[in-house]
Coordinates of C-alpha atoms in Angstrom, one line a residue:
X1 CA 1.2 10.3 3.7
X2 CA 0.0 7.9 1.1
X3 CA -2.9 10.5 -0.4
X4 CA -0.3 13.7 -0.1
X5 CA 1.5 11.3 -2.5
X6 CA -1.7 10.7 -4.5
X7 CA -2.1 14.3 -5.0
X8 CA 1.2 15.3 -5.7
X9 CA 2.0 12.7 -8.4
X10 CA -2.1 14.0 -9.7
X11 CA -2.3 10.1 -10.8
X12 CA -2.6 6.2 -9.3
X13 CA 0.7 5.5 -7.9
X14 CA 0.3 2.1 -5.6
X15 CA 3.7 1.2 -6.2
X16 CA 5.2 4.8 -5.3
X17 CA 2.9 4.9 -2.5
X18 CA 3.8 1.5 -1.1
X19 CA 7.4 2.2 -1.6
X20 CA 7.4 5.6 0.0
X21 CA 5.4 3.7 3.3
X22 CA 7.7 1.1 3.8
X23 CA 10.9 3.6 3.8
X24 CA 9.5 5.9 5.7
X25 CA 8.5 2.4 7.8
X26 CA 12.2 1.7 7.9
X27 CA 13.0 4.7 9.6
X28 CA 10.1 4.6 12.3
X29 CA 11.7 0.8 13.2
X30 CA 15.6 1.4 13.0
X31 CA 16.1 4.8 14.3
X32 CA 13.2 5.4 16.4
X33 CA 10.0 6.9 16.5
X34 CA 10.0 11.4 16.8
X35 CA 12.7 11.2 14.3
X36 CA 12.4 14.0 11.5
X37 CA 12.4 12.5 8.4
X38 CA 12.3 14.0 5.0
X39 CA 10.5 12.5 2.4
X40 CA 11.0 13.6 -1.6
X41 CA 9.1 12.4 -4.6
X42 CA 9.7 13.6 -7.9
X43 CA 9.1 13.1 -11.6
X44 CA 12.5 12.5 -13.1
X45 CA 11.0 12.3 -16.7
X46 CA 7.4 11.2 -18.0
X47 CA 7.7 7.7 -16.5
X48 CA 9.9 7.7 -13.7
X49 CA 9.9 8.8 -10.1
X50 CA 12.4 9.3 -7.9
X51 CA 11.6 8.9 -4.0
X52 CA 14.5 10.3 -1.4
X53 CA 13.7 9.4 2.3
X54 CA 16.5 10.7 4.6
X55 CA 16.6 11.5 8.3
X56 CA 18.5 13.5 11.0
X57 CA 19.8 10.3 13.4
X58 CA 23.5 10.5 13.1
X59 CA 24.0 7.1 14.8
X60 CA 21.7 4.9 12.7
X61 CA 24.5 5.3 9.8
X62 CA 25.1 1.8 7.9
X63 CA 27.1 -1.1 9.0
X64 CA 28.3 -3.4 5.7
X65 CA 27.8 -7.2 6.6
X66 CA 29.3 -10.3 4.7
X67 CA 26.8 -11.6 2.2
X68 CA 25.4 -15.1 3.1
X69 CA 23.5 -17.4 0.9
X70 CA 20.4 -16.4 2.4
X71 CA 21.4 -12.5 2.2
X72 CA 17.4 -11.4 1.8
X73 CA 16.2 -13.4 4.4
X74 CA 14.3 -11.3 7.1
X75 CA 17.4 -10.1 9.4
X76 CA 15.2 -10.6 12.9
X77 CA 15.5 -14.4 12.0
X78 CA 19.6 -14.3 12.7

């Protein structure tokens, strides 16, 4: 996944790369592995890139939760 993003982007993108992994990551984790995912990476001008990662699962949709102090703490600690 990481060199198909390499090649697209035709330049060193660590950061998109990473950033691309770890959603695609999220999915694998919360919904479940065999899920189709999509991934989209594009150029939105010279400097920018915009990365879309969606998938199918119709019951992994959000659920909002009240903020706490420690709101970016990892949630497997609660």
């Amino acid at each position: 996944m990481r060199r198909t993003v390499r090649r697209y982007l035709d330049a060193p993108c660590a950061d998109v790369q990473l950033c691309v992994t770890e959603l695609v990551t999220n999915v694998v984790r919360h919904v479940g592995e065999g899920t189709l995912v999509r991934v989209r990476v594009a150029r939105t001008d010279g400097h920018r890139v915009r990365i879309e990662v969606t998938d199918s699962a119709e019951r992994a949709l959000p659920v909002p939760r009240p903020a706490t102090d420690d709101g970016e703490a990892d949630s497997r600690r609660r």
